[in-house]
Amino acid sequence: MDLIPISQPCLGELERKYLIDAFDSGWISSIGRYIEEFEKSFAAYCGTVHAIAVSNGTVALHLALEGVGVKEGDEVIVPDLTFVATANAVRHANGVPVMVDVDPETLCMDPVAMERAITPKTRAVIPVHLYGHPSDMYRIMGIAKARGIDVVEDAAEAHGAEIGGKRVGSFGRCAIFSFYGNKIMTTGEGGMITTDDGELAGRLRLLRDHGMSKEKKYWHTEIGYNYRTTNLQAAIGLAQLQRIDSLIEQKRAVIERYRRNFSGMMRVTLNPCKPGFKNTYWMLCLSFDGWKEQSRSASMAELKQRKIDTRPFFYPLSDMPMYGSLVHETPVAHELSYKGINLPSYVGISNEQIDYICENVVSLLELSRS
Ligand SMILES: Cc1ncc(COP(=O)(O)O)c(C=O)c1O
């Protein structure tokens, strides 16, 4: 039996068709009709006016932070529980990431902790929609607005997630997405920034392409970057976007089967879903009350022996050597982080595979029903 991987992209005939079309057109670099169509369609999907395609989610964050004006020494509030790129991008923009605690109801930034961390140096906040669950955006936007702080949503893991019917990516001044191979939709590597702010969109496009003037070719008005994406990637992205409703539905069905299999199991918690929020379940999250870092690692090693791939929840950023000294107390992030794993939950996993995974987790942890 082969290892059941933690994730796997779902690529089909439509992706192949558009990719070959882009290839045959000769427009394989960063100009081409698929880029424009992908940007337009992605903006429409998120309910924003603009979308700017870039090379990956990390540079999308860097560009967004520069775009909203983060400068040397500015503080940017981030949740302690997230992928490291969220904080690294703040550093890339010469800002100072300030880690705050998360809310167990969402796994995302706790708005109360965020408000407490605001200082006169705070320039922006990055709520991360972790593992597909939206952050509490109405509360976060309310606080940020009252305190004059920009909000950059990190929606790298939450394409299509909603609060009361409004999609993530449309709440903040701008938002970023990742299209890495394990994401809800992929372009291989890739990213996107969404915004309603026309001026900001223009500046992001300028910075994406070496700060080159639109009116005067090879005249550069500021130091920019090459953060462009390719027509080939956009072709795959457009196909994925046209299939995203089905991809999300299939993912939800996978999570539902996990829920049924684990229902009533004591000491086990799966992905949260706060009422009124739509989680698009990037990855199955399983927390076991009783795991500490070592026992969790031992369980993951045992599952690997049984051909089941897993990942640990993200480690708190504040436990990492680069970020340790900057932090507020984050007890919830610490508690959640060390007792959680992700299990295979990609589109295309079979019911038999899910049942096999669940049986093994249950027997390994000697779980009993309540
Ligand atoms: C929360 C979060 N932010 C940012 C990123 C960075 O995206 P990318 O890998 O496309 O650079 C990721 C990606 O894995 C992520 O999970």
Coordinates of C-alpha atoms and ligand atoms in Angstrom, one line a residue:
M1 CA 0.0 0.0 0.0
D2 CA 1.3 3.5 -0.9
L3 CA 1.5 6.3 1.6
I4 CA -1.8 8.3 1.6
P5 CA -0.4 11.8 1.1
I6 CA -1.4 14.8 3.2
S7 CA -2.5 16.7 0.0
Q8 CA -2.6 16.4 -3.7
P9 CA -3.8 18.8 -6.4
C10 CA -7.0 18.1 -8.3
L11 CA -6.1 18.8 -12.0
G12 CA -8.4 17.8 -14.8
E13 CA -9.1 18.2 -18.5
L14 CA -10.0 21.9 -18.3
E15 CA -6.6 22.7 -16.7
R16 CA -4.9 20.7 -19.5
K17 CA -6.9 22.4 -22.2
Y18 CA -6.2 26.0 -21.1
L19 CA -2.5 25.2 -20.3
I20 CA -2.0 23.8 -23.8
D21 CA -3.8 26.7 -25.3
A22 CA -1.5 29.1 -23.5
F23 CA 1.5 27.1 -24.5
D24 CA 0.5 27.0 -28.2
S25 CA -0.1 30.7 -28.2
G26 CA 3.6 31.3 -27.5
W27 CA 2.6 33.6 -24.6
I28 CA 4.3 31.6 -21.9
S29 CA 5.8 34.5 -19.8
S30 CA 4.1 37.2 -17.9
I31 CA 1.9 38.7 -20.6
G32 CA -1.1 37.0 -22.0
R33 CA -4.9 36.7 -22.1
Y34 CA -5.1 34.1 -19.3
I35 CA -3.5 36.5 -16.8
E36 CA -6.1 39.2 -17.5
E37 CA -9.0 36.8 -17.5
F38 CA -7.7 35.1 -14.3
E39 CA -7.4 38.4 -12.5
K40 CA -10.9 39.6 -13.7
S41 CA -12.6 36.3 -12.8
F42 CA -10.8 36.1 -9.4
A43 CA -11.9 39.7 -8.5
A44 CA -15.5 38.8 -9.5
Y45 CA -15.4 35.6 -7.4
C46 CA -14.2 37.5 -4.3
G47 CA -16.6 40.4 -4.9
T48 CA -13.8 43.0 -5.3
V49 CA -13.1 45.5 -8.1
H50 CA -9.4 44.5 -8.6
A51 CA -7.2 41.4 -8.4
I52 CA -3.5 41.5 -9.1
A53 CA -1.8 38.2 -9.9
V54 CA 1.7 37.6 -8.5
S55 CA 4.3 34.9 -8.2
N56 CA 3.3 33.4 -4.8
G57 CA 1.4 34.2 -1.6
T58 CA 4.5 35.4 0.3
V59 CA 5.4 38.1 -2.2
A60 CA 1.7 39.0 -2.4
L61 CA 1.9 39.8 1.4
H62 CA 5.1 41.7 0.9
L63 CA 3.7 43.8 -1.9
A64 CA 0.4 44.4 0.0
L65 CA 2.3 45.6 3.1
E66 CA 4.4 48.0 1.0
G67 CA 1.3 49.0 -0.9
V68 CA -0.5 50.1 2.2
G69 CA 2.6 52.0 3.3
V70 CA 4.2 49.9 6.0
K71 CA 7.6 51.5 6.7
E72 CA 10.7 50.7 8.7
G73 CA 9.8 50.1 12.4
D74 CA 6.0 50.1 11.9
E75 CA 4.3 47.4 13.9
V76 CA 2.0 44.9 12.2
I77 CA -0.2 42.7 14.3
V78 CA -0.3 39.0 13.3
P79 CA -1.8 35.9 14.9
D80 CA 0.8 33.7 16.7
L81 CA -0.7 30.6 15.0
T82 CA 0.0 30.8 11.3
F83 CA 2.4 29.8 8.6
V84 CA 5.7 31.7 9.0
A85 CA 5.3 33.6 5.7
T86 CA 2.8 35.9 7.4
A87 CA 5.4 37.3 9.8
N88 CA 8.3 37.0 7.4
A89 CA 6.6 39.3 4.9
V90 CA 6.3 41.9 7.6
R91 CA 10.0 41.7 8.1
H92 CA 10.5 41.8 4.3
A93 CA 8.7 45.2 4.4
N94 CA 11.0 46.3 7.3
G95 CA 8.1 46.2 9.7
V96 CA 7.9 44.6 13.1
P97 CA 5.5 41.6 13.5
V98 CA 3.6 41.7 16.8
M99 CA 2.2 38.2 17.6
V100 CA -1.1 38.0 19.4
D101 CA -3.3 35.1 20.6
V102 CA -6.0 33.2 18.7
D103 CA -9.6 32.4 19.4
P104 CA -10.4 28.7 19.8
E105 CA -13.8 29.2 18.2
T106 CA -12.1 30.1 14.8
L107 CA -8.4 29.2 15.3
C108 CA -7.8 32.7 14.0
M109 CA -6.7 36.0 15.5
D110 CA -8.6 37.0 18.7
P111 CA -10.0 40.5 18.2
V112 CA -9.7 41.3 21.9
A113 CA -6.0 40.3 21.9
M114 CA -5.5 42.3 18.7
E115 CA -7.1 45.4 20.2
R116 CA -4.9 45.1 23.3
A117 CA -1.7 45.0 21.2
I118 CA -2.4 48.2 19.3
T119 CA 0.2 50.9 20.1
P120 CA 0.9 54.3 18.4
K121 CA 3.4 52.4 16.1
T122 CA 0.8 50.0 14.8
R123 CA 0.3 50.5 11.1
A124 CA -1.5 47.4 10.0
V125 CA -3.0 44.1 11.1
I126 CA -3.0 40.7 9.2
P127 CA -5.9 38.5 10.2
V128 CA -5.2 35.0 8.8
H129 CA -8.1 32.8 7.8
L130 CA -6.5 29.7 9.2
Y131 CA -7.1 26.3 7.7
G132 CA -10.0 27.7 5.7
H133 CA -11.9 29.3 8.6
P134 CA -12.6 33.0 8.3
S135 CA -11.2 35.3 11.0
D136 CA -13.9 37.4 12.8
M137 CA -13.7 40.1 10.2
Y138 CA -16.6 42.3 11.3
R139 CA -15.1 42.8 14.7
I140 CA -11.6 43.1 13.4
M141 CA -12.6 45.7 10.8
G142 CA -14.6 47.6 13.4
I143 CA -11.6 47.9 15.7
A144 CA -9.1 48.7 12.9
K145 CA -11.4 51.4 11.5
A146 CA -11.8 53.0 14.9
R147 CA -8.0 53.0 15.4
G148 CA -7.0 54.1 11.9
I149 CA -5.2 50.8 11.1
D150 CA -5.1 49.1 7.7
V151 CA -6.3 45.5 7.4
V152 CA -4.5 43.1 5.0
E153 CA -6.3 39.7 5.0
D154 CA -4.2 36.6 4.7
A155 CA -6.6 34.3 2.8
A156 CA -3.8 32.0 1.6
E157 CA -5.7 29.0 3.0
A158 CA -9.3 30.1 2.6
H159 CA -10.4 30.6 -1.0
G160 CA -14.2 30.8 -1.1
A161 CA -14.7 31.1 2.7
E162 CA -17.5 33.4 3.8
I163 CA -19.0 35.3 6.6
G164 CA -22.8 35.8 6.2
G165 CA -22.5 35.3 2.5
K166 CA -19.6 37.8 2.0
R167 CA -16.4 36.2 0.8
V168 CA -13.0 36.6 2.4
G169 CA -10.7 38.8 0.4
S170 CA -13.4 41.5 0.3
F171 CA -13.2 42.7 3.9
G172 CA -9.8 44.4 4.3
R173 CA -8.2 47.2 2.4
C174 CA -6.7 44.4 0.5
A175 CA -6.2 40.6 0.8
I176 CA -3.8 38.0 -0.4
F177 CA -4.2 34.4 -1.6
S178 CA -1.8 31.6 -2.3
F179 CA -2.0 29.1 -5.2
Y180 CA 0.7 26.8 -4.0
G181 CA 0.2 23.1 -5.0
N182 CA -1.5 22.1 -1.7
K183 CA -4.0 24.9 -1.6
I184 CA -7.8 24.8 -2.3
M185 CA -7.0 25.9 -5.8
T186 CA -3.6 25.9 -7.3
T187 CA -1.4 27.3 -10.1
G188 CA 1.7 25.3 -9.0
E189 CA 3.2 28.4 -7.4
G190 CA 1.2 31.7 -7.5
G191 CA -0.6 34.3 -5.5
M192 CA -3.2 37.1 -5.8
I193 CA -4.0 40.4 -4.1
T194 CA -7.6 41.6 -4.1
T195 CA -8.8 45.1 -3.4
D196 CA -11.5 47.7 -4.1
D197 CA -9.0 50.5 -3.9
G198 CA -8.1 51.6 -7.5
E199 CA -5.2 53.7 -6.4
L200 CA -3.7 50.9 -4.3
A201 CA -4.2 48.4 -7.2
G202 CA -2.3 50.7 -9.6
R203 CA 0.6 51.0 -7.1
L204 CA 0.7 47.2 -6.6
R205 CA 0.8 46.7 -10.4
L206 CA 3.7 49.2 -10.6
L207 CA 5.6 47.6 -7.8
R208 CA 5.0 44.1 -9.2
D209 CA 6.8 45.1 -12.4
H210 CA 10.0 46.9 -11.3
G211 CA 8.3 50.2 -10.6
M212 CA 8.1 50.8 -14.3
S213 CA 5.9 53.7 -15.5
K214 CA 2.9 52.7 -17.5
E215 CA 3.2 55.7 -19.7
K216 CA 6.9 55.6 -20.3
K217 CA 8.5 52.2 -20.9
Y218 CA 11.8 51.6 -19.1
W219 CA 11.3 54.7 -16.9
H220 CA 11.2 53.6 -13.3
T221 CA 9.7 55.8 -10.7
E222 CA 10.6 53.7 -7.6
I223 CA 12.4 50.5 -6.6
G224 CA 10.0 47.7 -7.4
Y225 CA 10.2 44.0 -7.8
N226 CA 9.7 41.2 -10.3
Y227 CA 6.7 39.6 -8.7
R228 CA 4.9 38.7 -11.9
T229 CA 3.3 35.4 -12.7
T230 CA 3.1 33.6 -16.0
N231 CA 0.3 33.1 -18.6
L232 CA 0.8 29.3 -18.1
Q233 CA 0.1 29.5 -14.4
A234 CA -2.8 31.8 -15.0
A235 CA -4.3 29.3 -17.5
I236 CA -4.3 26.6 -14.8
G237 CA -5.6 29.1 -12.3
L238 CA -8.5 30.1 -14.5
A239 CA -9.5 26.4 -14.9
Q240 CA -9.3 25.8 -11.2
L241 CA -11.4 28.9 -10.5
Q242 CA -14.1 27.8 -12.9
R243 CA -14.2 24.5 -10.9
I244 CA -13.9 26.0 -7.5
D245 CA -17.5 25.4 -6.3
S246 CA -17.1 21.7 -7.0
L247 CA -13.7 21.5 -5.4
I248 CA -15.0 23.1 -2.2
E249 CA -18.1 20.9 -2.2
Q250 CA -16.0 17.8 -2.6
K251 CA -13.7 19.0 0.2
R252 CA -16.6 19.6 2.5
A253 CA -17.9 16.0 1.8
V254 CA -14.4 14.7 2.9
I255 CA -14.6 16.7 6.1
E256 CA -18.2 15.5 6.7
R257 CA -17.1 11.8 6.5
Y258 CA -14.3 12.5 9.0
R259 CA -16.9 14.2 11.3
R260 CA -19.2 11.2 11.1
N261 CA -16.4 8.7 11.8
F262 CA -15.1 10.7 14.8
S263 CA -18.5 11.7 16.1
G264 CA -18.9 11.2 19.8
M265 CA -15.2 10.4 20.3
M266 CA -14.0 11.7 23.6
R267 CA -11.0 14.1 23.7
V268 CA -11.1 14.7 19.9
T269 CA -12.0 18.0 18.2
L270 CA -12.1 18.6 14.5
N271 CA -12.1 21.9 12.5
P272 CA -14.3 24.6 14.1
C273 CA -17.1 26.2 12.2
K274 CA -18.5 29.2 13.9
P275 CA -22.2 29.9 13.2
G276 CA -22.7 32.3 10.3
F277 CA -19.2 31.5 9.0
K278 CA -18.4 29.2 6.0
N279 CA -15.3 27.3 6.5
T280 CA -13.8 25.9 3.2
Y281 CA -11.7 23.4 5.1
W282 CA -8.3 23.7 3.5
M283 CA -7.1 20.8 5.7
L284 CA -8.7 18.4 8.2
C285 CA -7.6 19.6 11.7
L286 CA -7.7 17.1 14.5
S287 CA -6.9 18.1 18.1
F288 CA -6.5 15.4 20.8
D289 CA -6.7 16.4 24.4
G290 CA -3.8 14.5 25.8
W291 CA -1.2 15.1 23.1
K292 CA 1.9 17.1 24.0
E293 CA 4.7 17.7 21.5
Q294 CA 6.5 14.4 22.0
S295 CA 3.4 12.1 22.2
R296 CA 2.0 13.9 19.1
S297 CA 5.3 13.3 17.2
A298 CA 5.2 9.6 18.3
S299 CA 1.7 9.3 17.0
M300 CA 2.5 10.9 13.7
A301 CA 5.5 8.5 13.3
E302 CA 3.3 5.6 14.0
L303 CA 0.7 6.8 11.5
K304 CA 3.4 7.1 8.9
Q305 CA 4.3 3.5 9.5
R306 CA 0.7 2.7 8.7
K307 CA 1.1 4.7 5.4
I308 CA -0.8 7.7 6.6
D309 CA 0.9 11.1 6.1
T310 CA 0.2 13.9 8.6
R311 CA 1.4 17.4 9.5
P312 CA 1.6 19.1 12.9
F313 CA -0.4 22.2 13.4
F314 CA 1.7 25.3 12.8
Y315 CA 4.1 26.0 15.7
P316 CA 3.5 29.3 17.4
L317 CA 5.7 31.9 15.7
S318 CA 6.8 33.2 19.1
D319 CA 8.5 29.8 19.8
M320 CA 10.8 30.3 16.8
P321 CA 14.2 31.8 17.2
M322 CA 13.6 34.8 15.0
Y323 CA 10.4 35.9 16.7
G324 CA 10.7 34.8 20.3
S325 CA 11.4 38.1 22.0
L326 CA 8.6 40.2 20.5
V327 CA 5.6 38.6 21.8
H328 CA 2.5 39.1 24.0
E329 CA 1.3 36.0 26.0
T330 CA -0.4 33.6 23.6
P331 CA -1.6 30.7 25.8
V332 CA -4.4 29.6 23.4
A333 CA -2.1 29.4 20.4
H334 CA 0.4 27.4 22.4
E335 CA -2.2 25.0 23.7
L336 CA -3.8 24.5 20.3
S337 CA -0.6 24.2 18.4
Y338 CA 0.9 21.3 20.2
K339 CA -2.1 19.1 20.3
G340 CA -3.2 19.3 16.7
I341 CA -2.4 17.5 13.4
N342 CA -3.7 17.7 9.9
L343 CA -4.8 14.5 8.2
P344 CA -5.1 13.8 4.4
S345 CA -8.2 15.6 3.1
Y346 CA -7.5 16.4 -0.5
V347 CA -10.2 16.3 -3.2
G348 CA -10.1 12.8 -4.7
I349 CA -9.3 10.8 -1.5
S350 CA -11.6 7.8 -1.3
N351 CA -14.1 7.0 1.4
E352 CA -12.2 3.8 2.0
Q353 CA -9.0 5.7 2.6
I354 CA -10.8 8.1 5.0
D355 CA -12.3 5.2 6.9
Y356 CA -8.8 3.5 7.1
I357 CA -7.3 6.7 8.5
C358 CA -10.0 7.1 11.1
E359 CA -9.8 3.5 12.2
N360 CA -6.1 3.8 12.7
V361 CA -6.3 7.1 14.6
V362 CA -9.0 5.6 16.8
S363 CA -7.0 2.5 17.6
L364 CA -3.8 4.4 18.1
L365 CA -5.3 6.8 20.5
E366 CA -7.5 4.2 22.1
L367 CA -10.4 6.5 21.7
S368 CA -13.8 5.7 23.3
R369 CA -17.2 7.1 22.4
S370 CA -18.9 9.3 24.9
Ligands
LIG1 C1 -1.3 31.5 6.0 C2 -0.3 31.6 4.9 N1 0.2 32.8 4.5 C3 1.0 32.9 3.5 C4 1.4 31.8 2.7 C5 2.4 31.9 1.6 O1 2.0 31.5 0.4 P1 3.0 30.9 -0.7 O2 3.4 29.6 -0.2 O3 2.3 30.9 -1.9 O4 4.2 31.8 -0.7 C6 0.9 30.5 3.1 C7 1.3 29.4 2.3 O5 1.5 28.3 2.4 C8 0.0 30.4 4.2 O6 -0.5 29.2 4.6

